[in-house]
CSV table of C-alpha atoms and ligand atoms in Angstrom, one decimal:
chain,number,residue,atom,x,y,z
L,100,MET,CA,13.6,-125.5,114.5
L,101,ALA,CA,11.6,-122.6,115.8
L,102,LYS,CA,9.7,-119.8,114.1
L,103,ILE,CA,10.9,-116.5,115.6
L,104,CYS,CA,10.0,-112.9,115.1
L,105,VAL,CA,12.4,-110.2,116.2
L,106,ILE,CA,11.0,-106.7,116.8
L,107,GLY,CA,13.5,-103.9,116.1
L,108,THR,CA,16.4,-104.2,113.7
L,109,GLY,CA,19.1,-102.1,115.5
L,110,TYR,CA,22.3,-103.4,116.9
L,111,VAL,CA,20.6,-105.9,119.1
L,112,GLY,CA,17.6,-107.0,117.1
L,113,LEU,CA,19.4,-107.4,113.8
L,114,VAL,CA,22.2,-109.4,115.4
L,115,THR,CA,19.8,-111.5,117.4
L,116,GLY,CA,17.6,-112.3,114.4
L,117,THR,CA,20.5,-113.0,112.1
L,118,CYS,CA,22.3,-115.3,114.6
L,119,PHE,CA,19.1,-117.2,115.4
L,120,ALA,CA,18.7,-117.7,111.6
L,121,ASP,CA,22.2,-118.9,111.3
L,122,MET,CA,21.5,-121.4,114.1
L,123,GLY,CA,18.9,-122.9,111.8
L,124,HIS,CA,15.7,-121.1,113.0
L,125,GLN,CA,13.2,-119.4,110.7
L,126,VAL,CA,13.4,-115.7,111.5
L,127,THR,CA,11.4,-112.7,110.5
L,128,CYS,CA,12.9,-109.3,111.6
L,129,LEU,CA,10.4,-106.5,111.9
L,130,ASP,CA,10.9,-102.8,112.2
L,131,ILE,CA,8.6,-99.7,111.9
L,132,ASP,CA,11.3,-97.9,110.1
L,133,VAL,CA,10.2,-98.5,106.4
L,134,LYS,CA,13.5,-97.2,105.0
L,135,ARG,CA,15.5,-99.6,107.2
L,136,ILE,CA,13.5,-102.6,106.1
L,137,GLU,CA,13.8,-101.5,102.4
L,138,LEU,CA,17.5,-101.3,102.8
L,139,LEU,CA,17.8,-104.7,104.5
L,140,ARG,CA,15.7,-106.2,101.7
L,141,GLN,CA,18.3,-104.8,99.3
L,142,GLY,CA,21.2,-106.3,101.3
L,143,VAL,CA,22.3,-102.9,102.7
L,144,MET,CA,23.1,-102.9,106.4
L,145,PRO,CA,21.6,-100.0,108.4
L,146,ILE,CA,24.4,-100.2,110.9
L,147,TYR,CA,28.1,-101.0,110.8
L,148,GLU,CA,28.8,-104.2,112.7
L,149,PRO,CA,31.8,-106.4,111.7
L,150,GLY,CA,30.8,-109.7,110.0
L,151,LEU,CA,27.1,-108.9,110.1
L,152,LYS,CA,26.4,-108.3,106.4
L,153,GLN,CA,27.9,-111.6,105.4
L,154,LEU,CA,25.8,-113.4,107.9
L,155,VAL,CA,22.7,-111.6,106.9
L,156,ASP,CA,23.3,-112.3,103.1
L,157,GLN,CA,24.0,-116.0,103.8
L,158,ASN,CA,20.8,-116.5,105.8
L,159,VAL,CA,18.6,-114.6,103.5
L,160,ALA,CA,19.9,-116.7,100.6
L,161,ALA,CA,19.2,-119.8,102.6
L,162,GLY,CA,15.6,-118.7,103.1
L,163,ARG,CA,15.8,-118.6,106.8
L,164,LEU,CA,15.8,-114.8,107.3
L,165,ASP,CA,13.4,-112.1,106.0
L,166,PHE,CA,12.4,-108.6,106.8
L,167,THR,CA,9.0,-106.9,107.2
L,168,THR,CA,7.2,-103.9,108.6
L,169,SER,CA,4.0,-105.9,109.1
L,170,TYR,CA,3.2,-107.2,112.6
L,171,PRO,CA,0.5,-109.7,111.4
L,172,GLU,CA,3.0,-111.1,108.9
L,173,ALA,CA,5.8,-111.3,111.4
L,174,LEU,CA,3.7,-112.8,114.2
L,175,HIS,CA,2.0,-115.4,112.0
L,176,ASP,CA,2.9,-118.8,113.3
L,177,SER,CA,5.7,-117.3,115.4
L,178,GLU,CA,6.4,-119.2,118.7
L,179,PHE,CA,8.6,-116.5,120.0
L,180,ALA,CA,8.5,-112.7,119.7
L,181,PHE,CA,11.8,-111.0,120.8
L,182,ILE,CA,11.5,-107.4,121.6
L,183,ALA,CA,14.7,-105.5,120.8
L,184,VAL,CA,13.5,-101.9,120.5
L,185,GLY,CA,15.4,-98.9,122.0
L,186,THR,CA,14.9,-97.8,125.6
L,187,PRO,CA,16.6,-94.4,125.7
L,188,SER,CA,16.7,-92.0,128.7
L,189,SER,CA,14.0,-89.6,129.5
L,190,ASP,CA,15.0,-86.1,130.7
L,191,ASP,CA,14.9,-87.2,134.3
L,192,GLY,CA,17.0,-90.3,133.7
L,193,GLU,CA,14.1,-92.8,133.7
L,194,ALA,CA,14.1,-95.4,130.9
L,195,ASP,CA,11.7,-94.2,128.2
L,196,LEU,CA,9.5,-97.2,127.4
L,197,ARG,CA,7.5,-95.6,124.7
L,198,TYR,CA,9.0,-97.9,122.0
L,199,VAL,CA,8.5,-101.0,124.1
L,200,LYS,CA,4.8,-99.9,124.7
L,201,THR,CA,4.2,-99.4,121.0
L,202,ALA,CA,5.7,-102.8,120.2
L,203,VAL,CA,3.8,-104.6,122.9
L,204,ASP,CA,0.5,-102.9,121.8
L,205,SER,CA,1.2,-104.1,118.3
L,206,ILE,CA,1.9,-107.6,119.5
L,207,ALA,CA,-1.3,-107.6,121.6
L,208,VAL,CA,-3.7,-106.6,118.8
L,209,ASN,CA,-2.1,-109.0,116.4
L,210,LEU,CA,-2.0,-112.0,118.7
L,211,ASN,CA,-3.8,-115.1,117.3
L,212,ASP,CA,-1.9,-118.1,118.6
L,213,SER,CA,-0.1,-118.8,121.8
L,214,ILE,CA,3.3,-117.1,122.0
L,215,ILE,CA,6.3,-116.5,124.2
L,216,ILE,CA,7.2,-112.8,124.4
L,217,VAL,CA,10.9,-112.4,125.1
L,218,ASN,CA,12.2,-109.1,126.2
L,219,LYS,CA,15.7,-108.4,125.0
L,220,SER,CA,15.5,-104.6,125.4
L,221,THR,CA,17.1,-103.3,128.6
L,222,VAL,CA,14.1,-102.4,130.7
L,223,PRO,CA,13.4,-101.3,134.2
L,224,VAL,CA,12.7,-103.9,136.8
L,225,GLY,CA,9.0,-104.8,136.7
L,226,THR,CA,8.6,-104.2,133.0
L,227,GLY,CA,8.0,-107.9,132.3
L,228,ASP,CA,4.9,-107.8,134.5
L,229,TRP,CA,3.7,-104.6,132.9
L,230,VAL,CA,4.1,-106.1,129.4
L,231,ALA,CA,1.9,-109.1,130.5
L,232,GLU,CA,-0.7,-106.6,131.8
L,233,ILE,CA,-0.8,-104.7,128.5
L,234,ILE,CA,-1.4,-108.0,126.5
L,235,GLN,CA,-4.0,-109.1,128.9
L,236,ASP,CA,-5.8,-105.8,129.0
L,237,LEU,CA,-5.9,-105.3,125.2
L,238,ASN,CA,-7.3,-108.9,124.7
L,239,GLY,CA,-9.5,-109.3,127.7
L,240,HIS,CA,-11.2,-112.7,128.0
L,241,ASP,CA,-10.1,-113.8,124.5
L,242,THR,CA,-6.4,-113.5,125.2
L,243,PRO,CA,-4.5,-116.4,123.6
L,244,SER,CA,-2.1,-118.1,126.0
L,245,PHE,CA,1.2,-116.2,126.3
L,246,SER,CA,4.1,-115.9,128.6
L,247,VAL,CA,6.7,-113.2,129.1
L,248,VAL,CA,10.4,-114.0,129.5
L,249,SER,CA,13.1,-111.6,130.2
L,250,ASN,CA,16.3,-112.3,128.3
L,251,PRO,CA,18.7,-109.3,128.7
L,252,GLU,CA,21.3,-109.0,126.0
L,253,PHE,CA,25.0,-108.5,126.9
L,254,LEU,CA,26.5,-108.2,123.4
L,255,ARG,CA,29.0,-105.4,122.7
L,256,GLU,CA,28.8,-103.3,119.6
L,257,GLY,CA,31.9,-103.9,117.5
L,258,SER,CA,31.9,-107.6,118.3
L,259,ALA,CA,28.2,-108.2,118.5
L,260,VAL,CA,28.0,-111.3,116.3
L,261,ASN,CA,30.8,-113.1,118.2
L,262,ASP,CA,29.4,-112.0,121.5
L,263,PHE,CA,25.9,-113.3,120.6
L,264,MET,CA,27.3,-116.6,119.4
L,265,LYS,CA,29.7,-117.1,122.4
L,266,PRO,CA,28.0,-115.5,125.4
L,267,ASP,CA,29.6,-115.8,128.8
L,268,ARG,CA,26.0,-116.6,130.0
L,269,VAL,CA,22.4,-116.5,128.9
L,270,VAL,CA,20.1,-115.0,131.5
L,271,LEU,CA,16.4,-115.9,131.4
L,272,GLY,CA,13.8,-114.7,133.9
L,273,SER,CA,10.1,-115.7,134.0
L,274,SER,CA,7.3,-116.7,136.3
L,275,ASP,CA,6.6,-119.4,133.8
L,276,LEU,CA,9.4,-121.9,134.1
L,277,GLU,CA,8.2,-123.9,131.1
L,278,ALA,CA,8.4,-120.8,128.9
L,279,ALA,CA,11.9,-120.0,130.1
L,280,ARG,CA,13.0,-123.5,129.4
L,281,LYS,CA,11.7,-123.2,125.8
L,282,VAL,CA,13.7,-120.0,125.3
L,283,ALA,CA,16.7,-121.8,126.8
L,284,GLU,CA,16.4,-124.5,124.2
L,285,LEU,CA,17.0,-121.9,121.5
L,286,TYR,CA,20.4,-121.2,123.0
L,287,GLU,CA,21.4,-124.7,123.9
L,288,THR,CA,23.6,-125.2,120.8
L,289,LEU,CA,25.8,-122.3,121.9
L,290,ARG,CA,27.0,-124.4,124.9
L,291,SER,CA,27.1,-121.4,127.2
L,292,PRO,CA,25.9,-121.4,130.8
L,293,ILE,CA,22.1,-120.7,130.9
L,294,MET,CA,20.8,-119.2,134.1
L,295,ILE,CA,17.0,-119.2,134.8
L,296,THR,CA,15.7,-116.9,137.4
L,297,ASP,CA,12.6,-114.8,138.1
L,298,LEU,CA,11.6,-111.9,135.8
L,299,ARG,CA,12.6,-109.0,138.1
L,300,THR,CA,16.0,-110.6,138.9
L,301,ALA,CA,16.8,-111.1,135.3
L,302,GLU,CA,16.0,-107.5,134.5
L,303,MET,CA,18.1,-106.4,137.4
L,304,ILE,CA,21.1,-108.5,136.3
L,305,LYS,CA,21.4,-106.5,133.2
L,306,TYR,CA,21.4,-103.1,135.0
L,307,ALA,CA,23.8,-104.3,137.7
L,308,SER,CA,26.2,-105.7,135.1
L,309,ASN,CA,26.4,-102.5,133.1
L,310,ALA,CA,26.6,-100.3,136.3
L,311,TYR,CA,29.5,-102.5,137.5
L,312,LEU,CA,31.4,-102.2,134.3
L,313,ALA,CA,30.9,-98.4,134.2
L,314,THR,CA,32.0,-98.3,137.8
L,315,ARG,CA,35.3,-100.1,137.0
L,316,ILE,CA,36.1,-97.6,134.3
L,317,SER,CA,35.2,-94.6,136.5
L,318,PHE,CA,37.3,-96.2,139.2
L,319,ILE,CA,40.4,-96.6,137.1
L,320,ASN,CA,39.9,-93.0,135.7
L,321,GLU,CA,39.8,-91.7,139.3
L,322,ILE,CA,43.0,-93.7,140.0
L,323,ALA,CA,44.5,-92.2,136.7
L,324,ASN,CA,43.9,-88.7,138.0
L,325,ILE,CA,45.6,-89.5,141.3
L,326,CYS,CA,48.5,-91.2,139.4
L,327,GLU,CA,48.9,-88.1,137.3
L,328,SER,CA,49.2,-85.9,140.3
L,329,LEU,CA,51.7,-88.3,142.0
L,330,GLY,CA,53.9,-89.3,139.1
L,331,ALA,CA,52.7,-92.9,138.8
L,332,ASP,CA,51.7,-94.7,135.6
L,333,VAL,CA,48.1,-95.9,135.6
L,334,ARG,CA,48.8,-98.4,132.8
L,335,GLU,CA,51.2,-100.3,135.1
L,336,VAL,CA,49.0,-99.8,138.1
L,337,ALA,CA,46.1,-101.4,136.1
L,338,ARG,CA,48.4,-104.2,134.9
L,339,GLY,CA,49.5,-104.9,138.5
L,340,MET,CA,45.9,-104.8,139.8
L,341,GLY,CA,44.6,-107.0,137.0
L,342,MET,CA,47.0,-109.9,137.8
L,343,ASP,CA,45.1,-110.3,141.0
L,344,LYS,CA,42.5,-113.0,140.3
L,345,ARG,CA,40.0,-111.3,142.5
L,346,ILE,CA,40.2,-108.2,140.3
L,347,GLY,CA,41.0,-109.4,136.7
L,348,PRO,CA,42.4,-107.1,133.9
L,349,ALA,CA,39.2,-106.3,131.9
L,350,PHE,CA,37.7,-102.8,132.0
L,351,LEU,CA,40.7,-101.2,133.7
L,352,ASP,CA,41.8,-99.0,130.8
L,353,ALA,CA,42.0,-95.3,131.9
L,354,GLY,CA,40.9,-92.9,129.2
L,355,LEU,CA,38.2,-90.4,128.3
L,356,GLY,CA,35.5,-92.4,130.1
L,357,TRP,CA,32.5,-94.5,129.0
L,358,GLY,CA,29.8,-93.5,126.6
L,359,GLY,CA,27.6,-95.2,124.0
L,360,SER,CA,24.0,-96.3,123.8
L,361,CYS,CA,23.9,-98.4,127.0
L,362,PHE,CA,26.1,-97.5,130.0
L,363,PRO,CA,25.0,-93.8,130.2
L,364,LYS,CA,21.3,-94.5,130.0
L,365,ASP,CA,21.4,-97.7,132.0
L,366,VAL,CA,23.4,-96.2,134.9
L,367,LYS,CA,20.9,-93.2,134.9
L,368,ALA,CA,17.9,-95.5,134.7
L,369,LEU,CA,19.2,-97.7,137.7
L,370,THR,CA,19.8,-94.5,139.7
L,371,HIS,CA,16.3,-93.3,138.9
L,372,MET,CA,14.8,-96.7,140.0
L,373,ALA,CA,16.7,-96.5,143.2
L,374,ASP,CA,15.9,-92.8,143.9
L,375,THR,CA,12.2,-93.3,143.3
L,376,ARG,CA,12.2,-96.3,145.8
L,377,GLY,CA,14.0,-94.3,148.5
L,378,ALA,CA,17.3,-96.2,148.1
L,379,HIS,CA,20.3,-93.9,147.9
L,380,PRO,CA,22.6,-94.8,144.9
L,381,GLN,CA,25.6,-92.7,146.1
L,382,LEU,CA,28.1,-94.9,144.3
L,383,LEU,CA,26.2,-94.7,141.0
L,384,GLN,CA,26.0,-90.9,141.4
L,385,ALA,CA,29.8,-90.7,141.8
L,386,VAL,CA,30.4,-93.1,138.9
L,387,MET,CA,28.5,-90.7,136.6
L,388,ALA,CA,30.1,-87.6,138.0
L,389,ILE,CA,33.6,-89.0,137.5
L,390,ASN,CA,32.7,-89.9,133.9
L,391,GLN,CA,31.5,-86.4,133.1
L,392,ASN,CA,34.6,-84.9,134.8
L,393,GLN,CA,36.9,-87.1,132.7
L,394,ARG,CA,35.6,-85.4,129.5
L,395,LEU,CA,36.1,-82.0,131.0
L,396,GLN,CA,39.6,-82.8,132.2
L,397,ALA,CA,40.6,-83.5,128.6
L,398,VAL,CA,39.3,-80.1,127.5
L,399,LYS,CA,41.2,-78.4,130.4
L,400,LYS,CA,44.4,-80.3,129.5
L,401,LEU,CA,44.2,-79.0,125.9
L,402,GLU,CA,43.3,-75.5,127.1
L,403,HIS,CA,46.2,-75.4,129.5
L,404,ALA,CA,48.7,-76.8,126.9
L,405,LEU,CA,47.7,-74.3,124.3
L,406,GLY,CA,47.3,-71.3,126.6
L,407,GLY,CA,43.6,-71.0,125.8
L,408,LEU,CA,41.3,-72.5,123.1
L,409,GLU,CA,40.0,-69.3,121.4
L,410,GLY,CA,41.0,-69.4,117.8
L,411,LYS,CA,42.9,-72.7,118.1
L,412,THR,CA,42.3,-75.6,115.8
L,413,ILE,CA,42.0,-79.1,117.3
L,414,GLY,CA,42.2,-82.3,115.2
L,415,VAL,CA,40.2,-85.2,116.7
L,416,LEU,CA,40.8,-88.8,115.8
L,417,GLY,CA,37.9,-91.1,116.5
L,418,LEU,CA,34.3,-89.9,116.8
L,419,SER,CA,32.3,-93.1,117.6
L,420,PHE,CA,31.8,-94.0,121.2
L,421,LYS,CA,34.3,-96.8,120.9
L,422,PRO,CA,36.2,-98.6,118.1
L,423,ASN,CA,34.6,-100.8,115.4
L,424,THR,CA,31.2,-99.2,115.6
L,425,ASP,CA,29.4,-96.3,113.8
L,426,ASP,CA,27.4,-95.6,116.9
L,427,THR,CA,28.0,-92.0,118.3
L,428,ARG,CA,25.3,-92.1,121.0
L,429,ASP,CA,26.8,-90.3,124.0
L,430,ALA,CA,30.3,-90.6,122.5
L,431,PRO,CA,32.9,-88.9,124.7
L,432,ALA,CA,34.5,-87.6,121.5
L,433,LEU,CA,31.4,-85.6,120.5
L,434,ASP,CA,30.9,-84.2,124.0
L,435,ILE,CA,34.5,-83.1,124.1
L,436,ILE,CA,34.2,-81.5,120.6
L,437,LYS,CA,31.1,-79.5,121.8
L,438,LYS,CA,33.0,-78.2,124.8
L,439,LEU,CA,36.0,-77.2,122.6
L,440,LEU,CA,33.7,-75.4,120.2
L,441,GLU,CA,32.0,-73.6,123.1
L,442,ARG,CA,35.4,-72.3,124.1
L,443,GLY,CA,36.1,-70.9,120.7
L,444,ALA,CA,38.2,-73.6,119.1
L,445,ALA,CA,37.7,-74.9,115.6
L,446,VAL,CA,37.5,-78.7,115.4
L,447,GLN,CA,38.3,-81.0,112.5
L,448,GLY,CA,37.8,-84.8,112.9
L,449,PHE,CA,38.1,-88.2,111.3
L,450,ASP,CA,36.5,-91.5,112.0
L,451,PRO,CA,36.5,-94.7,109.9
L,452,GLN,CA,32.7,-95.2,110.3
L,453,ALA,CA,31.0,-92.5,112.3
L,454,MET,CA,31.5,-89.3,110.1
L,455,GLU,CA,27.9,-88.9,109.0
L,456,ALA,CA,26.3,-89.3,112.4
L,457,SER,CA,28.9,-87.0,114.0
L,458,LYS,CA,28.3,-84.2,111.4
L,459,ALA,CA,24.5,-84.6,111.9
L,460,GLU,CA,25.0,-84.0,115.6
L,461,ILE,CA,27.7,-81.3,115.3
L,462,PRO,CA,27.3,-79.3,112.0
L,463,GLN,CA,30.3,-77.1,112.9
L,464,LEU,CA,32.6,-80.1,112.9
L,465,THR,CA,34.8,-80.2,109.9
L,466,LEU,CA,35.2,-83.7,108.5
L,467,CYS,CA,38.6,-84.9,107.3
L,468,GLN,CA,39.6,-87.6,104.9
L,469,ASN,CA,42.1,-89.4,107.1
L,470,PRO,CA,44.3,-88.9,110.2
L,471,TYR,CA,46.9,-86.8,108.3
L,472,ASP,CA,44.2,-84.4,107.0
L,473,THR,CA,43.0,-84.1,110.5
L,474,ALA,CA,46.4,-82.9,111.6
L,475,GLN,CA,46.6,-80.3,108.9
L,476,GLU,CA,47.2,-76.9,110.5
L,477,ALA,CA,46.1,-78.2,113.9
L,478,ASP,CA,47.4,-76.7,117.1
L,479,ALA,CA,46.7,-79.9,118.9
L,480,LEU,CA,45.7,-83.5,118.1
L,481,LEU,CA,43.4,-85.4,120.3
L,482,LEU,CA,43.0,-89.2,120.1
L,483,ALA,CA,39.5,-89.8,121.3
L,484,THR,CA,38.6,-93.3,120.1
L,485,GLU,CA,41.2,-96.0,119.8
L,486,TRP,CA,40.5,-97.5,116.3
L,487,ASN,CA,43.2,-99.9,115.4
L,488,GLU,CA,44.2,-97.9,112.4
L,489,PHE,CA,45.3,-95.0,114.7
L,490,THR,CA,47.8,-97.1,116.6
L,491,SER,CA,50.7,-96.9,114.1
L,492,LEU,CA,50.6,-93.5,112.3
L,493,ASP,CA,53.5,-91.7,110.6
L,494,PHE,CA,54.1,-89.0,113.2
L,495,THR,CA,56.8,-87.4,111.1
L,496,LYS,CA,54.1,-86.6,108.5
L,497,ILE,CA,51.7,-85.6,111.2
L,498,LYS,CA,54.3,-83.2,112.6
L,499,GLN,CA,54.9,-81.7,109.1
L,500,ASN,CA,51.1,-81.2,108.8
L,501,MET,CA,50.4,-79.7,112.2
L,502,ARG,CA,50.8,-76.0,113.1
L,503,GLY,CA,51.4,-76.8,116.8
L,504,ARG,CA,53.0,-79.7,118.7
L,505,VAL,CA,50.4,-80.7,121.3
L,506,ILE,CA,49.1,-84.3,121.4
L,507,LEU,CA,46.5,-85.5,123.9
L,508,ASP,CA,46.4,-89.3,123.7
L,509,GLY,CA,43.0,-89.9,125.3
L,510,ARG,CA,43.3,-93.6,125.2
L,511,ASN,CA,47.0,-94.1,126.1
L,512,ILE,CA,47.7,-96.0,122.8
L,513,TRP,CA,50.9,-94.1,121.7
L,514,ASP,CA,54.4,-94.2,123.0
L,515,GLY,CA,55.0,-90.9,124.8
L,516,GLN,CA,58.7,-91.1,124.7
L,517,ASP,CA,58.8,-91.6,120.9
L,518,LEU,CA,56.5,-88.7,120.4
L,519,HIS,CA,58.5,-86.5,122.8
L,520,ASP,CA,61.7,-87.4,121.0
L,521,LEU,CA,60.0,-86.3,117.7
L,522,GLY,CA,59.3,-82.9,119.3
L,523,PHE,CA,55.7,-83.2,120.4
L,524,THR,CA,54.3,-82.1,123.7
L,525,TYR,CA,52.7,-85.5,124.6
L,526,MET,CA,50.0,-85.9,127.2
L,527,GLY,CA,48.2,-89.2,128.1
L,528,ILE,CA,45.7,-90.0,130.8
L,529,GLY,CA,47.1,-90.9,134.2
L,530,LEU,CA,50.7,-91.0,133.1
L,531,PRO,CA,53.8,-89.5,134.6
L,532,ASN,CA,55.3,-86.6,132.6
L,533,PRO,CA,59.1,-87.0,132.9
L,534,TRP,CA,59.6,-84.2,130.3
L,535,ASP,CA,57.8,-81.5,132.3
L,536,ASP,CA,60.5,-79.0,133.5
E,1929,NAD,N1,23.4,-101.6,121.4
E,1929,NAD,C1,23.9,-102.4,122.3
E,1929,NAD,O1,25.2,-102.6,122.4
E,1929,NAD,C2,23.1,-103.1,123.3
E,1929,NAD,C3,23.6,-104.1,124.1
E,1929,NAD,C4,22.8,-104.8,125.0
E,1929,NAD,C5,21.5,-104.4,125.2
E,1929,NAD,N2,21.0,-103.3,124.4
E,1929,NAD,C6,19.6,-102.9,124.6
E,1929,NAD,O2,18.8,-103.4,123.5
E,1929,NAD,C7,17.8,-102.5,123.1
E,1929,NAD,C8,17.9,-102.1,121.7
E,1929,NAD,O3,19.2,-101.4,121.5
E,1929,NAD,P1,19.8,-101.1,120.1
E,1929,NAD,O4,21.1,-100.4,120.3
E,1929,NAD,O5,19.7,-102.3,119.2
E,1929,NAD,O6,18.7,-100.1,119.6
E,1929,NAD,P2,18.6,-99.3,118.1
E,1929,NAD,O7,18.2,-97.9,118.4
E,1929,NAD,O8,19.9,-99.6,117.4
E,1929,NAD,O9,17.5,-100.1,117.4
E,1929,NAD,C9,16.1,-100.1,117.8
E,1929,NAD,C10,15.3,-100.4,116.6
E,1929,NAD,O10,13.9,-100.6,117.1
E,1929,NAD,C11,13.0,-100.0,116.1
E,1929,NAD,N3,11.7,-99.8,116.7
E,1929,NAD,C12,11.3,-98.8,117.5
E,1929,NAD,N4,10.1,-99.0,117.8
E,1929,NAD,C13,9.6,-100.1,117.2
E,1929,NAD,C14,8.4,-100.8,117.1
E,1929,NAD,N5,7.3,-100.3,117.9
E,1929,NAD,N6,8.2,-101.9,116.4
E,1929,NAD,C15,9.3,-102.3,115.7
E,1929,NAD,N7,10.5,-101.7,115.7
E,1929,NAD,C16,10.7,-100.6,116.4
E,1929,NAD,C17,13.8,-98.8,115.6
E,1929,NAD,O11,13.3,-98.3,114.4
E,1929,NAD,C18,15.2,-99.3,115.5
E,1929,NAD,O12,15.5,-99.8,114.3
E,1929,NAD,C19,17.9,-101.3,124.1
E,1929,NAD,O13,17.1,-101.5,125.2
E,1929,NAD,C20,19.4,-101.4,124.6
E,1929,NAD,O14,19.6,-100.9,125.8
E,1929,NAD,C21,21.8,-102.7,123.5
């Protein structure tokens, strides 16, 4: 069993560290956020991720998992140091590597024994080489032996533990094949395909994967808009397309577009990498523009249905960027709420996990206790994030509570005919509207 240190205890780092501990390894998770580490030591999760708390508790109790803010302590005897710190967007779209740089500096000055540095953060192509240079420069002739391996992470928030434990593939990249093989050994018990390639290719696989998934969503949203103008049903179109084995059904749900902590920044960062190398990422530009437009379309639909937004009250169900997470980073819901507020509407919203973060970002947002509260005196109700608990609501009660009758189902989860029969003006995304006279 290996001794592993994981740097960063966010969605990726905490899941990675906990899952490796659960696989029997000795893991120390490190963060510079003192409060976060204190909470973790008290058994309080700093993020919402289904199944994670139980797994953390079990592995702490078993003595395989602990938490620290100290680099010397975390690195002591560690054979592997996984970097899982954030890589947000800079203003120009380039990935901001300041957290990676700080983490690597700290590793460099606390390095005593040989170590394999594994980069799990999503980082621009070439970052692995840059990490090696930093370690070498800060240690000079006395540098202990070390290797850098890229190991991009593909887990999804909301199902992160399961995704980590059952990955479709594990991608490893390094110029040191022996080091890559040692990292591969950590994953062998998962019995998933392990691909070993060079550093830059591994880094690129992550960006290309996220850009492709974002492209599929933007594609189906463009088709949805065309469907809407022609009276076709995008849900059936996607179903028919998805049966083709060359296409497959995943990531073909029309809606309010993609958001979150990864797709937006990663598509931007890839576009920036291409731009600065003289490549012309026209498809990626279009993918981002379609996604922005999708959010605006939702606002316009509400504006049109209500005859203007000034003075209107909109109830919004779902604030996180997708269900089963408390993450609101670049959430379509929050972007749409800001646009509604700019146009003079009042907005009240509810989310099972993301209320605090949403209020911190949008102080004018009124928080509600539940979906029925959210409908109270609302002129329109917008379903922005498809949490399971929103699928079967009591619409008779919602109708009694609402002032108006307009419903925009931004994720196509409700039955339009049923809602129409109840007296609502129902709108979805990319759906025919047989009730429009
Ligand atoms: N969130 C996802 O679903 C997901 C999926 C795949 C890949 N990724 C990538 O993984 C990386 C981490 O993402 P995340 O969502 O877990 O980030 P996050 O923002 O949730 O967590 C990052 C953590 O790193 C800590 N940190 C920052 N600088 C540090 C330092 N110098 N030393 C120690 N800790 C430090 C922060 O305090 C924070 O707790 C990003 O590059 C992201 O693109 C994320």
